[in-house]
XYZ file of C-alpha atoms in Angstrom:
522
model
C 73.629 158.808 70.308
C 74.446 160.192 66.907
C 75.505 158.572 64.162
C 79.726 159.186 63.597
C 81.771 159.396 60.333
C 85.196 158.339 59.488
C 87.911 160.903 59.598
C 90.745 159.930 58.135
C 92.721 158.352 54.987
C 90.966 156.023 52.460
C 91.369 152.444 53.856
C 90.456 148.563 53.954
C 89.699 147.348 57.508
C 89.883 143.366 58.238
C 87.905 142.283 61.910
C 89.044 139.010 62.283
C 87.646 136.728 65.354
C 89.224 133.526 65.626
C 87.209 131.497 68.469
C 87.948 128.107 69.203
C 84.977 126.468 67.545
C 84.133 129.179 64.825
C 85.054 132.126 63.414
C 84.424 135.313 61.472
C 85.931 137.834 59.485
C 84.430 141.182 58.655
C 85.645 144.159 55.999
C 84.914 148.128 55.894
C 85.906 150.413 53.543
C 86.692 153.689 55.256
C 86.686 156.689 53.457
C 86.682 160.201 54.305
C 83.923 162.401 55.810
C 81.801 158.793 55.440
C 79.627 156.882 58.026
C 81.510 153.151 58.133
C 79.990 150.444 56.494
C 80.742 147.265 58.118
C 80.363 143.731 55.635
C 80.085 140.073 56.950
C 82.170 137.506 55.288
C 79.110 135.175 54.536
C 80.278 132.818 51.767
C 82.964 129.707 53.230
C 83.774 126.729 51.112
C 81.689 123.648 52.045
C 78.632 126.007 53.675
C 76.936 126.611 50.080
C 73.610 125.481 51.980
C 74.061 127.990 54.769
C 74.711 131.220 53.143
C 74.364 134.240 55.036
C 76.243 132.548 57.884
C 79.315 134.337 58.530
C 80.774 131.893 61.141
C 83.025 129.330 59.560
C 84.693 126.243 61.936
C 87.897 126.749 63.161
C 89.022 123.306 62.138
C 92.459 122.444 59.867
C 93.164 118.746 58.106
C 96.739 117.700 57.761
C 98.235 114.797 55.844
C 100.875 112.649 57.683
C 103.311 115.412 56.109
C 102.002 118.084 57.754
C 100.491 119.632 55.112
C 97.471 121.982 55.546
C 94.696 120.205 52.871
C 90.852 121.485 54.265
C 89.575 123.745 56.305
C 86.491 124.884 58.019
C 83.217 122.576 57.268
C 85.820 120.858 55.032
C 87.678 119.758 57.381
C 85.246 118.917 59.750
C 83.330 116.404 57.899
C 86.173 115.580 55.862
C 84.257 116.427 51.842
C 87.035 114.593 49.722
C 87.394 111.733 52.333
C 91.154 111.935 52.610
C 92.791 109.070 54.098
C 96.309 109.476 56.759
C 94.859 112.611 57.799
C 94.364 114.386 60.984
C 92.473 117.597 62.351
C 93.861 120.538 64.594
C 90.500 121.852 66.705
C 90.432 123.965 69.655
C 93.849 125.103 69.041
C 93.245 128.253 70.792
C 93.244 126.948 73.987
C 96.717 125.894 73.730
C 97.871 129.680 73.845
C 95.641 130.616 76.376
C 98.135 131.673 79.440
C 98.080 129.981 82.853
C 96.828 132.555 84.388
C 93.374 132.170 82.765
C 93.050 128.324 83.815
C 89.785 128.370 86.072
C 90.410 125.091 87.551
C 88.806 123.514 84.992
C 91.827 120.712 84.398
C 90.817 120.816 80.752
C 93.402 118.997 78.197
C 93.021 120.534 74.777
C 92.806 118.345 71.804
C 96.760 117.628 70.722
C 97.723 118.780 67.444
C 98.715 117.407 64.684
C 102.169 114.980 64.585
C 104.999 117.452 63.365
C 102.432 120.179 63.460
C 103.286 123.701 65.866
C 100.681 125.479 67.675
C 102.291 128.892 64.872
C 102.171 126.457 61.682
C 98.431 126.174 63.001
C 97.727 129.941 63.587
C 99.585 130.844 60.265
C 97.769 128.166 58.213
C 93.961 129.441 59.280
C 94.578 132.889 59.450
C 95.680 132.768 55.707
C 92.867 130.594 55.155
C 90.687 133.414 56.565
C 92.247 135.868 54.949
C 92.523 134.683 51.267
C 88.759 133.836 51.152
C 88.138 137.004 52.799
C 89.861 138.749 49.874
C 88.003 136.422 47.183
C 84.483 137.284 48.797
C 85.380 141.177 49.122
C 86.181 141.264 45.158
C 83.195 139.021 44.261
C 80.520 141.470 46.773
C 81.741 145.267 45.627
C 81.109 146.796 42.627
C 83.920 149.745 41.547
C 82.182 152.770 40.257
C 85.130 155.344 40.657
C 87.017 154.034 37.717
C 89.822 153.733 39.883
C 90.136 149.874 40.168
C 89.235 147.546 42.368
C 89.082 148.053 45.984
C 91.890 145.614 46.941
C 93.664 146.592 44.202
C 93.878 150.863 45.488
C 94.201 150.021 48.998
C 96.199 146.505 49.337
C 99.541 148.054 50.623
C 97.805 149.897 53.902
C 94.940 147.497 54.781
C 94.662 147.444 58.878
C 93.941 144.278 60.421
C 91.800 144.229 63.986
C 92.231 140.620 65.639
C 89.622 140.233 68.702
C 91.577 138.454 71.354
C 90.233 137.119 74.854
C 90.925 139.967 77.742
C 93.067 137.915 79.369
C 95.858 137.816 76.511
C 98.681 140.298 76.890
C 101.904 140.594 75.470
C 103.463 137.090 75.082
C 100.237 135.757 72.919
C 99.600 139.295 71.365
C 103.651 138.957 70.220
C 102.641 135.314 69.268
C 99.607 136.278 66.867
C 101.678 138.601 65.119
C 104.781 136.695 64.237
C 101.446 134.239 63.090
C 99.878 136.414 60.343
C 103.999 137.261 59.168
C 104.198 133.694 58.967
C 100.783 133.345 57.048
C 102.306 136.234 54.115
C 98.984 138.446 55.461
C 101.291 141.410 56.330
C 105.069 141.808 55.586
C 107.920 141.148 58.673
C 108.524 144.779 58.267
C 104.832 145.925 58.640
C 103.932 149.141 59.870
C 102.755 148.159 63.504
C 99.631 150.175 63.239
C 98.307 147.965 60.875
C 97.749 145.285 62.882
C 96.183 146.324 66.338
C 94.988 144.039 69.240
C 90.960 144.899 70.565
C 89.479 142.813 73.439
C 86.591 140.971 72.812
C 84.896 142.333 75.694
C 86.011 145.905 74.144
C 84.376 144.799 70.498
C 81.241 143.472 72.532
C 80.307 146.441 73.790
C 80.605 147.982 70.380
C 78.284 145.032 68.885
C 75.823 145.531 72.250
C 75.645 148.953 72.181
C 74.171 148.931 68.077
C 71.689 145.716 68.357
C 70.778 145.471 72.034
C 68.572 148.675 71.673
C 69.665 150.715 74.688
C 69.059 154.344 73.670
C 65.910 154.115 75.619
C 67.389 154.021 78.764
C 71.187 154.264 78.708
C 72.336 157.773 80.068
C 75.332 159.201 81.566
C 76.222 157.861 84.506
C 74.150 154.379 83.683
C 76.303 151.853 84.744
C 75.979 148.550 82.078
C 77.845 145.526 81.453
C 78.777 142.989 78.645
C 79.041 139.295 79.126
C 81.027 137.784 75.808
C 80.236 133.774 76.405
C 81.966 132.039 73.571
C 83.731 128.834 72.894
C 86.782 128.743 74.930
C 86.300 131.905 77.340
C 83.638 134.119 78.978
C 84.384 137.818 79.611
C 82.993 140.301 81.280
C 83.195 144.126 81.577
C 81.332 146.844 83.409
C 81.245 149.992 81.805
C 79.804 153.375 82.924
C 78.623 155.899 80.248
C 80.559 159.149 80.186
C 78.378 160.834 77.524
C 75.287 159.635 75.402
C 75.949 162.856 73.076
C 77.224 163.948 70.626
C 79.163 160.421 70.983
C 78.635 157.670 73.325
C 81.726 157.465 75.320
C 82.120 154.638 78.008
C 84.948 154.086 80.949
C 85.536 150.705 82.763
C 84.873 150.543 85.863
C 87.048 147.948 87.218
C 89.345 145.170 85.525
C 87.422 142.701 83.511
C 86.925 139.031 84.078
C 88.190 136.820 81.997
C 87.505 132.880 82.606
C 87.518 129.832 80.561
C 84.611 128.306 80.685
C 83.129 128.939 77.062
C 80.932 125.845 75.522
C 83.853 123.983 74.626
C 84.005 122.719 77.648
C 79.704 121.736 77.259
C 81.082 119.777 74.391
C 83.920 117.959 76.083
C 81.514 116.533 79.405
C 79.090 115.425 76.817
C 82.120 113.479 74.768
C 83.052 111.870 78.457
C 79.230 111.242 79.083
C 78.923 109.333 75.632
C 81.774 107.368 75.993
C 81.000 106.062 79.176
C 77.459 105.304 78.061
C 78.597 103.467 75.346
C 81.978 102.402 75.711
C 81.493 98.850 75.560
C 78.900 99.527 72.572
C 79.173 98.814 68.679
C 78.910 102.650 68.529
C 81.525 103.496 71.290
C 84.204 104.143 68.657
C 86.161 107.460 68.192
C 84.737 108.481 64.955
C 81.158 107.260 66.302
C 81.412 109.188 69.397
C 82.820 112.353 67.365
C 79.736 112.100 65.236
C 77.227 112.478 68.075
C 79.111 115.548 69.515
C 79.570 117.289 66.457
C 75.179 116.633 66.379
C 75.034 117.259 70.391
C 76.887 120.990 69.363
C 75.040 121.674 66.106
C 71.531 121.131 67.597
C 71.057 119.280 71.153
C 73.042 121.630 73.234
C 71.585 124.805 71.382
C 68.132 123.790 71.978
C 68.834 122.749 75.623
C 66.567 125.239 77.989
C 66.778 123.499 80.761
C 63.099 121.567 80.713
C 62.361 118.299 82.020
C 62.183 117.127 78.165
C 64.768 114.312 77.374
C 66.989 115.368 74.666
C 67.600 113.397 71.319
C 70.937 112.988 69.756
C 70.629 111.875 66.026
C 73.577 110.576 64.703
C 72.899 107.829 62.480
C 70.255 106.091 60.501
C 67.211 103.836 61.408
C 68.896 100.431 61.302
C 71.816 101.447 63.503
C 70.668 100.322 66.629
C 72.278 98.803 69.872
C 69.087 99.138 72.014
C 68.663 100.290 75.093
C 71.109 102.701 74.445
C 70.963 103.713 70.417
C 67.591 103.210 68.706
C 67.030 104.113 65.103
C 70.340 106.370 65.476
C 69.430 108.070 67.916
C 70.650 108.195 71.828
C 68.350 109.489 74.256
C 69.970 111.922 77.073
C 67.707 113.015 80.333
C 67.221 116.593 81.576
C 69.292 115.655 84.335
C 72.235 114.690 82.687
C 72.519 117.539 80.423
C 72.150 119.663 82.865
C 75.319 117.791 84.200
C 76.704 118.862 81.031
C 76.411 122.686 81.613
C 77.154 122.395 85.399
C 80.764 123.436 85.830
C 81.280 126.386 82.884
C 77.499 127.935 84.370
C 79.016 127.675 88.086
C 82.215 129.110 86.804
C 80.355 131.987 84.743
C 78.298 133.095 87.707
C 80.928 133.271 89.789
C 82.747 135.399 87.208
C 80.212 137.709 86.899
C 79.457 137.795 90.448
C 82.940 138.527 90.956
C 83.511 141.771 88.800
C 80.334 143.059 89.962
C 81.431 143.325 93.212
C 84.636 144.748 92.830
C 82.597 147.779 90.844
C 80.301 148.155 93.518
C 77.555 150.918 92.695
C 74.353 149.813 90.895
C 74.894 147.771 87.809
C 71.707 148.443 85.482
C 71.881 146.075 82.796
C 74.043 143.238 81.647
C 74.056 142.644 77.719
C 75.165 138.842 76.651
C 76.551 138.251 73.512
C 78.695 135.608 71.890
C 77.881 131.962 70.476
C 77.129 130.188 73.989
C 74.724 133.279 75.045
C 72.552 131.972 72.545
C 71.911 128.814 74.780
C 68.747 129.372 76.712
C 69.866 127.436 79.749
C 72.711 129.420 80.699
C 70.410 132.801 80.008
C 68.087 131.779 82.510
C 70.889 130.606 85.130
C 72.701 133.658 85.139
C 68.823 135.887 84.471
C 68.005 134.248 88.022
C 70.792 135.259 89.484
C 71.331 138.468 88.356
C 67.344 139.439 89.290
C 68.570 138.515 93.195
C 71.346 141.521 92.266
C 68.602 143.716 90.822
C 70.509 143.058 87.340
C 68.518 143.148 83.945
C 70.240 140.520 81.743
C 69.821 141.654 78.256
C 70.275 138.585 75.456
C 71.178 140.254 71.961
C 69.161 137.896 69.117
C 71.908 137.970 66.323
C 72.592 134.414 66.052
C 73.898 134.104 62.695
C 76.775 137.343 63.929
C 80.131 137.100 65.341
C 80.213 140.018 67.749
C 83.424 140.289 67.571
C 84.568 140.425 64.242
C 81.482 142.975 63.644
C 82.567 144.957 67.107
C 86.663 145.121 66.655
C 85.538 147.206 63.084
C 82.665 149.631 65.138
C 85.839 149.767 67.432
C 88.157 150.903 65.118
C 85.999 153.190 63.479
C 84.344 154.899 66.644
C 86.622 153.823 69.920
C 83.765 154.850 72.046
C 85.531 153.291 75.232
C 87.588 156.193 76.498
C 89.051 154.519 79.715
C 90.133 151.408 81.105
C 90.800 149.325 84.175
C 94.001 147.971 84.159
C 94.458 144.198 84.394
C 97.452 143.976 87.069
C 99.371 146.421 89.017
C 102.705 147.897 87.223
C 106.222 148.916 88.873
C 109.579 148.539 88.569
C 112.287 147.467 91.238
C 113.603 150.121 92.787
C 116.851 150.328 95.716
C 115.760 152.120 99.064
C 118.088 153.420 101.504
C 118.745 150.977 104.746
C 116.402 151.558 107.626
C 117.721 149.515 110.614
C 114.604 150.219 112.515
C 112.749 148.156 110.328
C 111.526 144.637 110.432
C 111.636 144.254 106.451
C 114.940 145.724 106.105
C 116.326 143.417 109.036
C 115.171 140.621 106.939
C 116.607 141.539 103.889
C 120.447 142.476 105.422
C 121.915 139.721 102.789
C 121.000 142.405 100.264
C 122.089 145.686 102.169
C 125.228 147.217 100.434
C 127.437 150.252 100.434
C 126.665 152.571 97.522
C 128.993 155.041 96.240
C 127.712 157.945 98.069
C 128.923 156.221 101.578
C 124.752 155.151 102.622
C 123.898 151.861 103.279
C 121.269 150.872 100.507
C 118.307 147.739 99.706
C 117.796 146.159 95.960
C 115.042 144.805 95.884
C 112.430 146.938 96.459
C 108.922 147.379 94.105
C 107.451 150.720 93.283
C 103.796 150.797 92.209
C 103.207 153.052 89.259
C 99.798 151.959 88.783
C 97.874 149.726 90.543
C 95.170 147.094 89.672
C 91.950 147.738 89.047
C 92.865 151.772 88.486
C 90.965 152.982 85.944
C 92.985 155.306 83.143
C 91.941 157.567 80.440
C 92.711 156.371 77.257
C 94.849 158.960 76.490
C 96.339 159.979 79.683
C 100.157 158.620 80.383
C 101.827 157.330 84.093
C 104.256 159.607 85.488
C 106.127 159.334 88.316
C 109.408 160.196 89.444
C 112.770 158.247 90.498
C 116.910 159.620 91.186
C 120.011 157.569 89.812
C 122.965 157.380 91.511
C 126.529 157.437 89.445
C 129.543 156.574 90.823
C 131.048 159.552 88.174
C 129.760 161.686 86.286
C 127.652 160.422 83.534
C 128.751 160.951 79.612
C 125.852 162.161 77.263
C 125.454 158.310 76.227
C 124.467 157.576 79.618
C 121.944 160.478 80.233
C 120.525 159.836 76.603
C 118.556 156.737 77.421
C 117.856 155.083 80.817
C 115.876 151.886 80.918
C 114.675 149.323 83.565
C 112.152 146.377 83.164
C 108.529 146.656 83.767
C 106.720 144.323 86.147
C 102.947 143.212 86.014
C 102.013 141.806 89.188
C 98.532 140.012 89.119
C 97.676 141.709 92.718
C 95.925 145.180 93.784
C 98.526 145.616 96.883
C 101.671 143.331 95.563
C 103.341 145.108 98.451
C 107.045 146.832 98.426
C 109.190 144.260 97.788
C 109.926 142.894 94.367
C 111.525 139.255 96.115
C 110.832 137.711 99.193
C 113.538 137.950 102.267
C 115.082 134.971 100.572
C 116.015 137.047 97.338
C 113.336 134.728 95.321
C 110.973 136.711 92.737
C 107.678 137.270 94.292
């Protein structure tokens, strides 16, 4: 797999992740006839003991007034000890779509009073942004003469925001009325500088340069990536085109998307604590916050599933409500961490176990990335079962990286995907000519009508132009062919443009009817 430079016009490239417990942003400076550089944002307010770590909370204060006043570590332990105030955490799962909810009946934390889910977006994206900017002009050194970096290339800077696979339109539309709203990029921005990557898509990016495959990955090897992070867990199986003179990779099928990230780790050990010490001295909201935020930042992460109890140290040695706290500390058993993990591991193996089997063949190799694949209980889980499959999982050790922020830039700059599955079957509604003989069309008689040409006709109907799990080369286009009747002839207005909506249908055979016999949309 050879090494790839940039063709194209001198540019700054932002790779923005926004999870829903942390964060990243990464930079490259493109320039012609140049292999891509890719830069970790690595300096946040409040983390000036934890430099080199690019991943920032993605936590926002308000006052009572709705005013944005900390953010990231600032916010979450609160440095200037502001008073009225509130946080917005976990926002992102309140734009994840229905159609991602796993059963898992969780309630994100509400925002703010008087605070929107966009003021939110637009508030931490500029907040990402603007420190991004102030890090790029403190970390580069101009030696053309030319100016500064931001300075040359400020008015055609690209922007590529890693999203979860299962976002489409609607939240896509969402996140870019967010960074208008946050002054990032003007209302009248040239579209192609902001583009959309999945995170599985920037995963596989990320895998492909740390996970060390070159060894054994050749065409026709068929690999996966498993992106486990704080809200959502996706999954991708991808087989390799061509190792050389460029890896190139196609899906194979549609990729999972499901949430069960380690978000929802944190919230059963918040219900666990509370009903252990409810009717304790240390049973209070801020009390109970303060042994989660420990249970995330150390407890959980070392969890490998052992018989070992695990320790939760939250105070100091005279806070003590024994048998429950001693010397600050609360004691949890193997058992009931394991409790902890239960549902998202259940829900990730049978994601996994899912898109495997709708790609059938022989699945070499899955690589894991994201913040929860760190946790060495859920690599062993999903190891075990993927050994029964004659799966290798591979675990990528690049704990202080956000693969997605580092993968939506490789993206960018190399696109080695070159097809992909598509998430849900496409059509339009079509009208078919009355067929008496014909148990659906006998059903449907309420909608039969006389058309123009004297022929008794059907609305109604659906006409597949792709169907799910079809897998399309990235730069191949849908054709297919349909007639319009006129009642007279058409003007040149009328033959200029024809349009009809386009209908995603979360279904490989949706069938051929659009509505049910009742005339309700299916």
């Amino acid at each position: 797999m050879s090494t790839s430079v940039y063709q194209g016009d001198e540019k700054l490239v932002f790779g923005i992740d926004l999870g829903t417990t942390m964060s990243a942003v990464t930079f490259s400076h493109l320039e012609d006839g140049e292999e891509p550089h890719i830069r970790l944002v690595t300096r946040w307010p409040g983390q000036e003991d934890a430099a080199g770590d690019c991943k920032v909370p993605s936590v926002v204060r308000y006052t009572s007034h709705g005013e944005a006043v900390q953010f990231g570590t600032e916010a979450v332990e609160n440095l200037d000890d502001l008073e009225n105030t509130s946080i917005a955490k976990w926002f992102k799962l309140h734009l994840h779509p229905k159609t991602m909810d796993a059963g898992n009946h969780l309630t994100p934390p509400p925002l703010p009073q008087g605070v929107s889910l966009k003021t939110v977006y637009a508030d931490f994206l500029g907040y990402l942004f603007t420190h991004s900017r102030q890090f790029l002009d403190s970390s580069t050194l101009d030696a053309t003469g030319r100016g500064s970096l931001w300075t040359r290339l400020k008015s055609n800077f690209v922007i590529c925001l890693a999203i979860p696979n299962g976002w489409e339109d609607a939240e896509q539309a969402f996140l870019r009325n967010a960074v208008i709203a946050a002054g990032i990029l003007p209302y009248n921005h040239d579209r192609e500088r902001l583009k959309f990557v999945s995170e599985s898509e920037s995963s596989i990016h990320f895998a492909v340069k740390y996970a060390g495959i070159s060894n054994w990955l050749r065409e026709g090897t068929i690999l996966g990536v498993l992106d486990a992070g704080g809200s959502t867990v996706d999954t991708t199986i991808y087989r390799c085109v061509s190792c050389v003179p460029q890896l190139r990779l196609e899906e194979v099928t549609s990729s999972e998307c499901v949430q069960a990230g380690s978000a929802f780790v944190d919230q059963a050990a918040e219900q666990l604590l509370q009903s252990k010490l409810g009717d304790s001295r240390y049973g209070t909201a801020d009390a109970i916050s303060a042994m989660v935020r420990e249970f995330e930042r150390r407890t959980k992460r070392r969890f490998d599933g052992g018989s070992d109890k695990s320790i939760i140290q939250f105070g100091r040695d005279f806070d003590n409500d024994r048998p429950r706290v001693s010397r600050g500390r609360i004691t949890l058993t193997s058992d009931e961490v394991k409790s902890l993990f239960k549902w998202p591991v259940d829900a990730i193996t049978l994601s996994v176990n899912s898109v495997l089997a709708r790609a059938g063949g022989s699945c070499e190799a899955i690589l894991m990335v994201g913040g929860f694949a760190e946790n060495k209980y859920l690599q062993s889980v999903l190891r075990d079962q993927l050994a029964v499959e004659g799966v290798r999982l591979i675990s990528i050790d690049e704990a202080t990286k956000k693969a997605a922020a580092e993968g939506a830039l490789t993206w960018y700059s190399k696109q080695c995907v070159v097809a992909r599955a598509t998430r849900a079957t496409y059509g339009i509604e079509t009208i078919v000519r009355y067929k008496a003989r014909l148990s659906s069309h006998q059903e449907r008689l309420h909608d039969v009508w006389l058309h123009a040409d004297g022929k008794p006709r059907i609305s109604g109907a659906f006409s597949t132009l792709v169907a799910k799990n079809t897998v399309v080369q990235s730069d191949a286009s849908i054709k297919q062919s349909y007639s319009r009747l006129y009642k007279k002839f058409p003007g040149p207005t009328e033959l200029s443009t024809v349009s009809c909506a386009l209908y995603a249908v979360d279904n490989a055979s949706p069938g051929s009817w659009r509505t049910d016999k009742y005339g309700s949309f299916r």
